[in-house]
mmCIF file of C-alpha atoms in Angstrom:
data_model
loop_
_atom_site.group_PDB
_atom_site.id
_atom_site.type_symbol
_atom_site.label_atom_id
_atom_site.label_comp_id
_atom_site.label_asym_id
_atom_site.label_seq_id
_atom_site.Cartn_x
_atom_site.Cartn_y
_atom_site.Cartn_z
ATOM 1 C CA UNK A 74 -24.993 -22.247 15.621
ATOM 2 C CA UNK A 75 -25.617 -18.620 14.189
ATOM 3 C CA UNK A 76 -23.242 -17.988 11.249
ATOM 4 C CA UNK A 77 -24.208 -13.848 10.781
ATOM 5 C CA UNK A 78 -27.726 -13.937 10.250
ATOM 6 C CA UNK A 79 -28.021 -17.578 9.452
ATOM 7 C CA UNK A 80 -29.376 -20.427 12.204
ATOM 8 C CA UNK A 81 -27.645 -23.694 10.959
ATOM 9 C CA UNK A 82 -28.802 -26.883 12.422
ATOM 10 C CA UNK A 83 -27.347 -29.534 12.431
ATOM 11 C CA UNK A 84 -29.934 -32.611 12.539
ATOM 12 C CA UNK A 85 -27.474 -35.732 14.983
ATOM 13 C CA UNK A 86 -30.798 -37.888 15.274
ATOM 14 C CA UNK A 87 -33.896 -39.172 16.881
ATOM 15 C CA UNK A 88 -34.119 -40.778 20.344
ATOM 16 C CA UNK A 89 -37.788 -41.349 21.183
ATOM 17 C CA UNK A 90 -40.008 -43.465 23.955
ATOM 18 C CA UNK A 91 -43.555 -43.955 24.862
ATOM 19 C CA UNK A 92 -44.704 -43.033 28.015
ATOM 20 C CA UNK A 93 -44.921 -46.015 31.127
ATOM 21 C CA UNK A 94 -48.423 -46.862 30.405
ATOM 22 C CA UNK A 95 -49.649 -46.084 34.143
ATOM 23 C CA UNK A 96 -48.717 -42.561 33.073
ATOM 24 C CA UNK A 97 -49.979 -42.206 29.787
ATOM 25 C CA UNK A 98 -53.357 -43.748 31.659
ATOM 26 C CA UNK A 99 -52.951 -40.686 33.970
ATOM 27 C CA UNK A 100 -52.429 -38.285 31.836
ATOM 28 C CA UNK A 101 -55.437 -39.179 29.552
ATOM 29 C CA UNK A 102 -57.654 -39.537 32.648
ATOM 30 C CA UNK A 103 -56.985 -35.540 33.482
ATOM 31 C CA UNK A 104 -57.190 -34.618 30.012
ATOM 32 C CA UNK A 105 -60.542 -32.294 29.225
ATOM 33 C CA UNK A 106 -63.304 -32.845 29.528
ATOM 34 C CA UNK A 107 -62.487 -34.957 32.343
ATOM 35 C CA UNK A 108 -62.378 -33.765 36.128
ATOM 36 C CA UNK A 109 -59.281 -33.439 38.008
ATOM 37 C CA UNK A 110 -57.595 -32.490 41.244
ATOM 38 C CA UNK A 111 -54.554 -30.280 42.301
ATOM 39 C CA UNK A 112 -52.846 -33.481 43.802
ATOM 40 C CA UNK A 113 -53.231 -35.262 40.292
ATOM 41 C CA UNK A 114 -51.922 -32.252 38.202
ATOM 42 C CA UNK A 115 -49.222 -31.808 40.549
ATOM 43 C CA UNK A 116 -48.209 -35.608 40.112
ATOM 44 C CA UNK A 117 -48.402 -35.319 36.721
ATOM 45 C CA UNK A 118 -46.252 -32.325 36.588
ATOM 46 C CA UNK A 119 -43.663 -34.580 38.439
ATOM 47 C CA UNK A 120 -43.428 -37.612 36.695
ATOM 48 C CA UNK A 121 -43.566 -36.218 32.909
ATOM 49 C CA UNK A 122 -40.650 -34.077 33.899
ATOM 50 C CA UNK A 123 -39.291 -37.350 35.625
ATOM 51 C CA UNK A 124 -39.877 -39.199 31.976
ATOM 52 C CA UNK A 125 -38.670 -35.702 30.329
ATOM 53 C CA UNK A 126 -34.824 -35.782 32.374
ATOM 54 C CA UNK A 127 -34.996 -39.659 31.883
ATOM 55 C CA UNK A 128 -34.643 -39.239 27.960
ATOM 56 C CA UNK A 129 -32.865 -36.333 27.687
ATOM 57 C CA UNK A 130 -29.790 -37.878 29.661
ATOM 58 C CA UNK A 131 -30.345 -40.920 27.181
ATOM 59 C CA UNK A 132 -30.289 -38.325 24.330
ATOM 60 C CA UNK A 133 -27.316 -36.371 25.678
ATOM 61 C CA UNK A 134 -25.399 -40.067 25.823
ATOM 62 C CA UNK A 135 -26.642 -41.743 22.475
ATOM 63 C CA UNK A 136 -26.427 -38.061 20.069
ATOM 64 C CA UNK A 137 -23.936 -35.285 21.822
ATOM 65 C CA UNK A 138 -21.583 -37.598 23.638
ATOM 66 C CA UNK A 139 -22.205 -36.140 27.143
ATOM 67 C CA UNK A 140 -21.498 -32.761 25.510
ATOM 68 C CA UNK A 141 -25.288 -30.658 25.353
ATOM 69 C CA UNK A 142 -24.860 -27.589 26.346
ATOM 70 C CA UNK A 143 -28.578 -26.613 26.501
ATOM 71 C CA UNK A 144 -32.024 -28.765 26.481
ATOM 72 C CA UNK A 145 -35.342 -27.131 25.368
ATOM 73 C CA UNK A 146 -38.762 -28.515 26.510
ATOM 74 C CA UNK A 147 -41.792 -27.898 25.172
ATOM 75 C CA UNK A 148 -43.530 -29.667 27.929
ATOM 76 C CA UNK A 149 -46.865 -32.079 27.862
ATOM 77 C CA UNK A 150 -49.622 -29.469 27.042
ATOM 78 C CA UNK A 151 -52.844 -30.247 29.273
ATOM 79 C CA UNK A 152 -55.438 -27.342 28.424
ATOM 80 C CA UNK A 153 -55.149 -24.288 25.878
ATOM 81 C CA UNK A 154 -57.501 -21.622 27.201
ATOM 82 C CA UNK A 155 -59.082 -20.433 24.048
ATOM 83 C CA UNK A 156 -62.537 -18.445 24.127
ATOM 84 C CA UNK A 157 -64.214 -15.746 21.991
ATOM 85 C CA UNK A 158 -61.157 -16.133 19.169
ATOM 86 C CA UNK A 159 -58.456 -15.396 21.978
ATOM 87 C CA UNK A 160 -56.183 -17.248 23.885
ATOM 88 C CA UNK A 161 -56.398 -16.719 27.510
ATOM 89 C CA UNK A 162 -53.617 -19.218 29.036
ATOM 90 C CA UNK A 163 -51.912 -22.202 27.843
ATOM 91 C CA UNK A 164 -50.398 -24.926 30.299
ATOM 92 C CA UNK A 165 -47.662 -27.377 29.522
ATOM 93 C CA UNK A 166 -46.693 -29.462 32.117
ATOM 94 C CA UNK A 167 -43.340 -31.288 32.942
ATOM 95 C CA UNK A 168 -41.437 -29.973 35.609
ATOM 96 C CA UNK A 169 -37.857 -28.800 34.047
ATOM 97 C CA UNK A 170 -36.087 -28.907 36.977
ATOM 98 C CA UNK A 171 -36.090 -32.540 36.880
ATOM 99 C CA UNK A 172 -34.420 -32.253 33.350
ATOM 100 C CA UNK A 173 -31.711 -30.007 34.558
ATOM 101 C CA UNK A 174 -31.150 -31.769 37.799
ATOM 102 C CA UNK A 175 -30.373 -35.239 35.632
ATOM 103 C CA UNK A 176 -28.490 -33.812 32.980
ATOM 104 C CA UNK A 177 -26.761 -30.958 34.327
ATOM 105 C CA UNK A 178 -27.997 -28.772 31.563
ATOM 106 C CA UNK A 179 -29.817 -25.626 31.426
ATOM 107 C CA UNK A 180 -33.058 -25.903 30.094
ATOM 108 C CA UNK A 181 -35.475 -23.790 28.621
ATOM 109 C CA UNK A 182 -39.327 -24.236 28.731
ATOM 110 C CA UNK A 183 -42.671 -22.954 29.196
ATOM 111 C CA UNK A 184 -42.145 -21.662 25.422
ATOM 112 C CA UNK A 185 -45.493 -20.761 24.844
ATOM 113 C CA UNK A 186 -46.508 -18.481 27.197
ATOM 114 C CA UNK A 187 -44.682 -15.373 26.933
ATOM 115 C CA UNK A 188 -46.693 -15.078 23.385
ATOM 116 C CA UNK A 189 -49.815 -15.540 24.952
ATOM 117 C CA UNK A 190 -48.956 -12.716 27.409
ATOM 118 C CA UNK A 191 -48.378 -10.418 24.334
ATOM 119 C CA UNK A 192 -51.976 -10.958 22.959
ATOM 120 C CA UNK A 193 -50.676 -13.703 20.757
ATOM 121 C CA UNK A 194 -52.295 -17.725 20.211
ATOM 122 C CA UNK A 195 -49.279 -19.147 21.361
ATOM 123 C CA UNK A 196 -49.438 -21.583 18.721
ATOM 124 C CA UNK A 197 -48.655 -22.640 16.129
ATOM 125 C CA UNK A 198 -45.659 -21.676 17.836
ATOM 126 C CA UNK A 199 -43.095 -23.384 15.227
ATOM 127 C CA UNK A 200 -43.729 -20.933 12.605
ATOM 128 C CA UNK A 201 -40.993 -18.943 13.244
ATOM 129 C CA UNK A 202 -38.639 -21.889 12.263
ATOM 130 C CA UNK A 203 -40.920 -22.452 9.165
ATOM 131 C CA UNK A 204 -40.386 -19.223 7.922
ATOM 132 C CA UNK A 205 -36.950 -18.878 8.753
ATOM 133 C CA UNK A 206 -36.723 -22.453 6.964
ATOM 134 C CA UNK A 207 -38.570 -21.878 3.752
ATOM 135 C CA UNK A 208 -38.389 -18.678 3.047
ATOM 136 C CA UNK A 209 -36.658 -18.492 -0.670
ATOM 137 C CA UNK A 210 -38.679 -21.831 -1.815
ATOM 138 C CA UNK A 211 -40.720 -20.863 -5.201
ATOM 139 C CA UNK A 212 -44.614 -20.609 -5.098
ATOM 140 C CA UNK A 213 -46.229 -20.761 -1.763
ATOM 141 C CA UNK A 214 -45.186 -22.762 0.410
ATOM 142 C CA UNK A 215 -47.127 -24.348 3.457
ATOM 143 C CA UNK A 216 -45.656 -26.403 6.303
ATOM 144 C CA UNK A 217 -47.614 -29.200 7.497
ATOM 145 C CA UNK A 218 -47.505 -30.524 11.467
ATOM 146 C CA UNK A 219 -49.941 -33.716 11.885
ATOM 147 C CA UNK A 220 -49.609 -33.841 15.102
ATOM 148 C CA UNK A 221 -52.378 -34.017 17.738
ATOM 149 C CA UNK A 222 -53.656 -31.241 15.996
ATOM 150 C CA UNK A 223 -52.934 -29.584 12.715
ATOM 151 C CA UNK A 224 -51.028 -26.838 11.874
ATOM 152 C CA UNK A 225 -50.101 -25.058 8.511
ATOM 153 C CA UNK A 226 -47.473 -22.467 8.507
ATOM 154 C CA UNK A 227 -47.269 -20.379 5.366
ATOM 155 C CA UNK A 228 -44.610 -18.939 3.551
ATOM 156 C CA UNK A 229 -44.440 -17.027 0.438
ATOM 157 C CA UNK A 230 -42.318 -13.776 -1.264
ATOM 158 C CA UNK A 231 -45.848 -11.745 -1.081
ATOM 159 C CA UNK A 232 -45.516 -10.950 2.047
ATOM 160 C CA UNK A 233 -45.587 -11.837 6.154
ATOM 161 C CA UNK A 234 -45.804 -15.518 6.816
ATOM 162 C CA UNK A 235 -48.970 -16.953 8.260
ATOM 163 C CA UNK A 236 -50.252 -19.519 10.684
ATOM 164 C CA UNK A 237 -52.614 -21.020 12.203
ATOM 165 C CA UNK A 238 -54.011 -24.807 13.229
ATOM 166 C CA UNK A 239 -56.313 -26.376 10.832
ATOM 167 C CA UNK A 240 -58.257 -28.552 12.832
ATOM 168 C CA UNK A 241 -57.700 -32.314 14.081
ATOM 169 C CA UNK A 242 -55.209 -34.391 12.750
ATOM 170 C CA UNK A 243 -54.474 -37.630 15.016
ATOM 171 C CA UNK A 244 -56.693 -36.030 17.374
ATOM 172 C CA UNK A 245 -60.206 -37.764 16.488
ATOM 173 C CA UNK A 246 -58.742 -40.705 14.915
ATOM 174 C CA UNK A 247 -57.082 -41.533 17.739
ATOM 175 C CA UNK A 248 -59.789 -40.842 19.946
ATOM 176 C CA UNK A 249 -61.817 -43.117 17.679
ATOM 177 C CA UNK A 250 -59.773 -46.424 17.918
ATOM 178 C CA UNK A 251 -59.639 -45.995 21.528
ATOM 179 C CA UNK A 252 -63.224 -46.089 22.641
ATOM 180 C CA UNK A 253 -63.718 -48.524 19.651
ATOM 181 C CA UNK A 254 -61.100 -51.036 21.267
ATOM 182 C CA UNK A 255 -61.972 -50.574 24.838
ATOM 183 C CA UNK A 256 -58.859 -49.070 25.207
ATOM 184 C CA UNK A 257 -56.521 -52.068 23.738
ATOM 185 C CA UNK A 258 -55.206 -49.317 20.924
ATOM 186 C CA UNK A 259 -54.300 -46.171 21.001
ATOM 187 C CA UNK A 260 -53.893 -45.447 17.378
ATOM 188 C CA UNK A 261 -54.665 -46.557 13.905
ATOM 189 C CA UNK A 262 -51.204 -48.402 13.666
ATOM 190 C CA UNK A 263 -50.588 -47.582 9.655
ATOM 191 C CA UNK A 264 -53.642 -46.872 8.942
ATOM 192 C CA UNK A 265 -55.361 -50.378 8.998
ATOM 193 C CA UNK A 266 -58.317 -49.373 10.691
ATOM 194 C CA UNK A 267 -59.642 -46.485 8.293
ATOM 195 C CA UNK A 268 -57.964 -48.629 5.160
ATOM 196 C CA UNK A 269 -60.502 -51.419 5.854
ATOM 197 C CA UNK A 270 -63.194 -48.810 6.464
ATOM 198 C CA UNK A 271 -65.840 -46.686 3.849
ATOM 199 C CA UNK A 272 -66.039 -42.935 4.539
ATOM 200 C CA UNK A 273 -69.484 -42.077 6.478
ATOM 201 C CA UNK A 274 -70.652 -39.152 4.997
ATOM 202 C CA UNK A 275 -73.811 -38.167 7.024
ATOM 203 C CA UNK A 276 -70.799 -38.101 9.400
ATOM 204 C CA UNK A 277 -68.489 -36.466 7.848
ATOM 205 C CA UNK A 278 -70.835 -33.847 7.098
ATOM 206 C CA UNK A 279 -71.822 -33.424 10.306
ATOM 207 C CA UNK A 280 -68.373 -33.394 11.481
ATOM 208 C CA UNK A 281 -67.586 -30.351 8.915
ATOM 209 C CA UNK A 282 -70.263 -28.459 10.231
ATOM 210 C CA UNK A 283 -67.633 -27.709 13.396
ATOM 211 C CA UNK A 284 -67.830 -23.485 13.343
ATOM 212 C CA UNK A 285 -64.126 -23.634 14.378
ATOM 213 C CA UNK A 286 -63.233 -23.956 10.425
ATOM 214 C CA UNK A 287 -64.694 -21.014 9.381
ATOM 215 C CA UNK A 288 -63.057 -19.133 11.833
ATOM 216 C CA UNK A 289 -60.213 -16.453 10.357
ATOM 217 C CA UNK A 290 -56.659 -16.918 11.316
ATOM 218 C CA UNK A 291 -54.861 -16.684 13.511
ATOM 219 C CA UNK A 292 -56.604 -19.122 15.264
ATOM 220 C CA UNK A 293 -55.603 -22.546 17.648
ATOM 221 C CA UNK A 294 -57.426 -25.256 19.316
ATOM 222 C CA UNK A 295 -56.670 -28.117 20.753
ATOM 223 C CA UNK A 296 -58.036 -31.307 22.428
ATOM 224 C CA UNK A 297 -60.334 -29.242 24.588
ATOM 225 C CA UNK A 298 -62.873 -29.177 21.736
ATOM 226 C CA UNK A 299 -61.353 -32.005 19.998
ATOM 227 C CA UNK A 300 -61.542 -35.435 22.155
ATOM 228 C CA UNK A 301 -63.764 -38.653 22.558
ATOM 229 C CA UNK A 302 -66.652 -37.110 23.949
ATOM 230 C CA UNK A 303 -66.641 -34.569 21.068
ATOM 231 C CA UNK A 304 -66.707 -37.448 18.116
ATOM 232 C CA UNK A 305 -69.135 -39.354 20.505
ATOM 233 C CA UNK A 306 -72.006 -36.595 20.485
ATOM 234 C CA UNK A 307 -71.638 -36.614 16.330
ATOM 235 C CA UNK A 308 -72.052 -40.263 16.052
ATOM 236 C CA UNK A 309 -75.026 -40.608 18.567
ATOM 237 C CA UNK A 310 -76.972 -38.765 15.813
ATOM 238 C CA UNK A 311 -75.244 -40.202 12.715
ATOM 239 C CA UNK A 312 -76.738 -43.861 13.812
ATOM 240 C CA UNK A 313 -75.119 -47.247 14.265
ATOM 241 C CA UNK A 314 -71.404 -46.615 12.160
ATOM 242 C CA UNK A 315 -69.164 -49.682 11.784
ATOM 243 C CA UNK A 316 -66.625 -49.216 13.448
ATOM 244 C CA UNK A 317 -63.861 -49.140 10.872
ATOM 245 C CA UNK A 318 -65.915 -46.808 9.054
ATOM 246 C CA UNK A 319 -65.839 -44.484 12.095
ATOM 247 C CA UNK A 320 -62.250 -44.200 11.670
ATOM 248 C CA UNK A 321 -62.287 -43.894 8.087
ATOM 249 C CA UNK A 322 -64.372 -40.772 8.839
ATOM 250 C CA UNK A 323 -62.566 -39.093 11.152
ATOM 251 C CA UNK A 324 -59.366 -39.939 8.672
ATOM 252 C CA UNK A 325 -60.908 -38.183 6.032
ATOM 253 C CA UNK A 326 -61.539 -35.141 7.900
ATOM 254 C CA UNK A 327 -58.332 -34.737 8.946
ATOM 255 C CA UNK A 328 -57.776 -34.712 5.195
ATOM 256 C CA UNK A 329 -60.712 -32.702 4.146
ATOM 257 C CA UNK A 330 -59.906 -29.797 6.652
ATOM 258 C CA UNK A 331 -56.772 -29.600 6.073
ATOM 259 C CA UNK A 332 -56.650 -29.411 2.018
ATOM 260 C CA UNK A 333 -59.470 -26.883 2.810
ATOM 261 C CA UNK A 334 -57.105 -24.720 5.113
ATOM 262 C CA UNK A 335 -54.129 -25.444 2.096
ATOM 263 C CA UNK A 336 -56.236 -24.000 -0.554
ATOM 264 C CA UNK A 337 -57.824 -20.662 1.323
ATOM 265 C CA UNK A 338 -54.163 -19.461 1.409
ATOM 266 C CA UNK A 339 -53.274 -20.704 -2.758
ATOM 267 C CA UNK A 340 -50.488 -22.851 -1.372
ATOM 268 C CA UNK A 341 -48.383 -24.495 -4.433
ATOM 269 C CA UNK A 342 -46.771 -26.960 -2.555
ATOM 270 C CA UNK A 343 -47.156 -28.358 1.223
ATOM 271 C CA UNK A 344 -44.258 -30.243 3.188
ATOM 272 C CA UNK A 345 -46.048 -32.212 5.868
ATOM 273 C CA UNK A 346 -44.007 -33.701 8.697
ATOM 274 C CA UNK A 347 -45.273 -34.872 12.664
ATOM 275 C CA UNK A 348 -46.808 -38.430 13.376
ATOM 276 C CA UNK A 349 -49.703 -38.628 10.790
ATOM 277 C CA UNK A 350 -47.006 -38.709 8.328
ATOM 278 C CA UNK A 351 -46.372 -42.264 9.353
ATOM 279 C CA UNK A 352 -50.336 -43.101 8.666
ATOM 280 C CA UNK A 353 -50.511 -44.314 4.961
ATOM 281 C CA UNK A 354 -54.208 -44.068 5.091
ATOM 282 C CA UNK A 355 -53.922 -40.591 5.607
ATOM 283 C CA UNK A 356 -51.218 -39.943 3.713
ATOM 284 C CA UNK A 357 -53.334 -40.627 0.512
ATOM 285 C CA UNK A 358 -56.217 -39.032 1.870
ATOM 286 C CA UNK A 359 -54.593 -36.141 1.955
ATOM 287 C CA UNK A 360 -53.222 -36.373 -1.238
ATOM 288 C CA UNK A 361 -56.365 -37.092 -3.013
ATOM 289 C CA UNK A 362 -57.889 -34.025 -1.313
ATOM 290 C CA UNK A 363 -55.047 -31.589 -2.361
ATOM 291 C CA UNK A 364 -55.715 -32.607 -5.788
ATOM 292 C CA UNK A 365 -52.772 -30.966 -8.295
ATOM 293 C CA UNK A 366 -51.277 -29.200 -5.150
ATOM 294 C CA UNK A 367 -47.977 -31.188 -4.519
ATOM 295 C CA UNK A 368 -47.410 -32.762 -1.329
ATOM 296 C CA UNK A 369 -44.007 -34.177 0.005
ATOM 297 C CA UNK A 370 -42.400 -34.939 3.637
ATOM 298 C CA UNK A 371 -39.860 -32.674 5.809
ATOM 299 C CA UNK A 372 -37.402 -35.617 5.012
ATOM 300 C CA UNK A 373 -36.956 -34.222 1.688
ATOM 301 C CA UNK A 374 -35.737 -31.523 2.433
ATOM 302 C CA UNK A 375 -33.351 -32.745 5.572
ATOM 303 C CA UNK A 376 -35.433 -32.837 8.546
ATOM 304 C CA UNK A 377 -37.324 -35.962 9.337
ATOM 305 C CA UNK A 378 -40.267 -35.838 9.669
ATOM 306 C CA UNK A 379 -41.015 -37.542 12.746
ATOM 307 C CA UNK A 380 -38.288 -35.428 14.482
ATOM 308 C CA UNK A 381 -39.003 -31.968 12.872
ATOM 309 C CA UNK A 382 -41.268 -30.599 15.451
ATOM 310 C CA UNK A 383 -38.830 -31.423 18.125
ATOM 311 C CA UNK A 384 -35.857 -29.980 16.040
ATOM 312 C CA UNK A 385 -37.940 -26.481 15.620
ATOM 313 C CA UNK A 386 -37.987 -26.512 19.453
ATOM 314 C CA UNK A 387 -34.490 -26.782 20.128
ATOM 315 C CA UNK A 388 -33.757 -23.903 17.589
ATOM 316 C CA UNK A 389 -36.393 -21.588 19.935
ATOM 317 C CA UNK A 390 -34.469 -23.088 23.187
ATOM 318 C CA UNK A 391 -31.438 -21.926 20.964
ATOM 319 C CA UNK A 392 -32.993 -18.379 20.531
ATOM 320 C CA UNK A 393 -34.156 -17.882 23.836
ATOM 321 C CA UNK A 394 -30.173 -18.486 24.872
ATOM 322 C CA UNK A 395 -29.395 -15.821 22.942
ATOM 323 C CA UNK A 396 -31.732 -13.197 23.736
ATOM 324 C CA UNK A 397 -33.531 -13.456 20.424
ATOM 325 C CA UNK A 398 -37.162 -13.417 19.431
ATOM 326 C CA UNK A 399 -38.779 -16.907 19.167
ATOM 327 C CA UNK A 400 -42.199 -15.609 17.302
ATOM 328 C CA UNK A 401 -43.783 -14.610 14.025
ATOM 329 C CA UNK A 402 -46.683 -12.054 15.206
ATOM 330 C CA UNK A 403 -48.147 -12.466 11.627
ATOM 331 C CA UNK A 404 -48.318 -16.344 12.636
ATOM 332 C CA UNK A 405 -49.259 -16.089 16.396
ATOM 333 C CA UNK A 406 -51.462 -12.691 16.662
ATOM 334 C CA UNK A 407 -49.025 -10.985 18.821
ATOM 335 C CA UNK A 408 -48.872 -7.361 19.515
ATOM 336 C CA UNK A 409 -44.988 -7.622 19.189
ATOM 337 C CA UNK A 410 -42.077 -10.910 18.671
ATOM 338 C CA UNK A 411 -40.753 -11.752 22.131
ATOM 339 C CA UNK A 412 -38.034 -13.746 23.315
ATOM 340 C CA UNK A 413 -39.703 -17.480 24.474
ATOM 341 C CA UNK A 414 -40.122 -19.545 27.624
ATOM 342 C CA UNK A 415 -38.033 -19.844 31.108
ATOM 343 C CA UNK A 416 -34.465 -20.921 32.030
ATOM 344 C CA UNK A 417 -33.608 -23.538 34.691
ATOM 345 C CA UNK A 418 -30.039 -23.502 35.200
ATOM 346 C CA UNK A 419 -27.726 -26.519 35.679
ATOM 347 C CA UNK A 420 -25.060 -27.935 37.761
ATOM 348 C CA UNK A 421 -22.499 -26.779 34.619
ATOM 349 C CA UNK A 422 -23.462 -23.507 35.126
ATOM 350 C CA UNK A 423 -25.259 -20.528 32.877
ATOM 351 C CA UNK A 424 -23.202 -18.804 30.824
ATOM 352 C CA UNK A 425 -25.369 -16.775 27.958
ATOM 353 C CA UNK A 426 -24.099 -15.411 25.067
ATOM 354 C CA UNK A 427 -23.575 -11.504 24.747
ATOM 355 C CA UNK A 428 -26.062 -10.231 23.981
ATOM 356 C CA UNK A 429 -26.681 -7.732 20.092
ATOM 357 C CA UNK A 430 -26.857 -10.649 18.135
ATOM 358 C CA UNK A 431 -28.792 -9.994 14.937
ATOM 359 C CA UNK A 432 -32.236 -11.200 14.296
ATOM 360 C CA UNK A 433 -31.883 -14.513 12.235
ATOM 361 C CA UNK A 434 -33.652 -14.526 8.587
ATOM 362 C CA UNK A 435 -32.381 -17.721 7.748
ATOM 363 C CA UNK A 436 -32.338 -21.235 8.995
ATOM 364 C CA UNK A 437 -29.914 -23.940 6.810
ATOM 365 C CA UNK A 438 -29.706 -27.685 7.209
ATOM 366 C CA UNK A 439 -26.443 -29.274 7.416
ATOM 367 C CA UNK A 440 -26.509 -32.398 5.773
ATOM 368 C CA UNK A 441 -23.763 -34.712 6.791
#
């Protein structure tokens, strides 16, 4: 809800499911730098937004009681055009229409877009929340989303906020245990993998070289530089690696690159939330590489963390519905803030708010 210039939200819980595993096959087998067709993207397109409508009719049950009023959808992203330090197009798939046609709900997607359009990175496109989040906190302040990739946004009383993605996070590592499993994992389930493992560093090194990091933000990437084939080419000149060592490697990266990012801004403290939070072997890898810079979760401070990305999204869907900018341009690179993504209306009907609400500077977590 918007209480003056407030955003309150209101965290009811997490309802979460891995995708069939004929579709997650799929969807890995289009992924770059692999070949595709228009009949598989298409397919694709359907059943993620079939998955998509699935859950969020299980969410409406289990969290609002039948009651949503509005669904957000950030979408399955496939390819982020980036070239020459710009961001051409971005492509999310999962058909919303399926969502809205299963839960009777309006939904808003294709979020990411509309900032791209503006000259912006489209990414990392929950900074907005971030800022609206931690603005007030002492020091500077950097949020943390281990996702696929990494993201930092940061926040401080000097001035604009600022974001930009670090580098990989789960990206590589994951990447890693697959080809070194045949497949049989998909991820380093707590870590085991790189916790057994010894840090490579001819590999690392070469791994650090990547010209991406010394790029200036704004910036993004994405699994279209970041994938198997990527982490192959480095270890065919790095020489036989165990294999546990591999992913103790690419663990430490993720670490390396993003204290790196943490300190080029003087960050003071850095709340880290998304899936690598759930990676102890990261965890202290990242820890060990901030040094005295203190790091904590998003659960301390009433979002948790495997949730929080998801939450931010809802509060843009939340925006969008009434009229009101979704974007940072000192985070994204845009020429100007815009208000984010499409509507697909429901079977209950579109009603948006009036519109002259006032720009939120403020988002507050209501702790039941």
């Amino acid at each position: 809800m918007l209480d003056g210039d407030t955003v309150v939200l209101a965290p009811l819980g997490l309802v979460s499911e891995a995708y069939p595993e004929a579709l997650r096959s799929a969807l890995s087998a289009a992924l770059p730098p692999a070949a595709t067709t228009m009949k598989e993207v298409c397919a694709l397109d359907t059943r993620i937004g079939q998955v998509f409508a699935a859950l969020a009719a299980r969410a409406d049950r289990e969290l609002c009681g039948g009651r949503a009023d509005l669904i957000g959808s950030h979408g399955q992203t496939v390819y982020h055009w980036a070239e020459g330090g710009r961001v051409h197009g971005t492509l999310q798939l999962g058909q919303p229409a399926w969502i809205a046609e299963a839960t009777g709900c309006p939904v808003v997607s294709d979020l990411r877009t509309r900032d791209v359009a503006a000259g912006g990175q489209g990414a990392p496109l929950v900074s907005l929340v971030d800022a609206l989040w931690l603005r007030g906190r002492p020091g500077v302040c950097a949020a943390l989303n281990l996702g696929g990739i990494a993201n930092i946004t940061v926040v401080s009383s000097a001035g604009d906020p600022l974001a930009f993605d670090t580098g990989p996070a789960n990206a590589l590592i994951d990447a890693a245990v697959g080809d070194l499993t045949g497949g049989r994992l998909d991820h380093d389930a707590d870590g085991a993998m790189a916790a057994r493992g010894t840090v490579h560093e001819p590999l690392l090194e070469r791994l650090l070289a990547e010209p991406y990091y010394a790029l200036p933000a704004p910036k993004t990437t994405g699994k279209e530089l970041f994938h198997g084939s990527y982490l192959r080419a480095a270890l065919a000149t790095a020489g036989p690696v165990p294999d546990d060592d591999v992913v103790a490697t690419v663990t430490e990266l993720t670490a390396r690159t993003v204290a790196d990012a943490v300190r080029s801004v003087h960050a003071t403290e850095v709340i880290a939330s998304g899936g690598g939070t759930r990676n102890p072997t990261l965890m202290g890898a990242l820890r060990r590489a901030l040094g005295t810079i203190a790091l904590r979760t998003s659960d301390d401070l009433g979002l948790p963390a495997p949730a929080k990305e998801a939450y931010a999204f809802a509060v843009l869907a939340f925006l969008t519905a009434h009229g009101l900018a979704g974007t940072a341009p000192s985070c994204t690179g845009a020429r100007h803030a815009s208000v984010l993504g499409s509507i697909t209306p429901g079977s209950r009907g579109l009603t948006l708010p009036a519109p002259g609400r006032p720009a939120p500077t403020r988002l507050e977590i209501f702790r039941r």
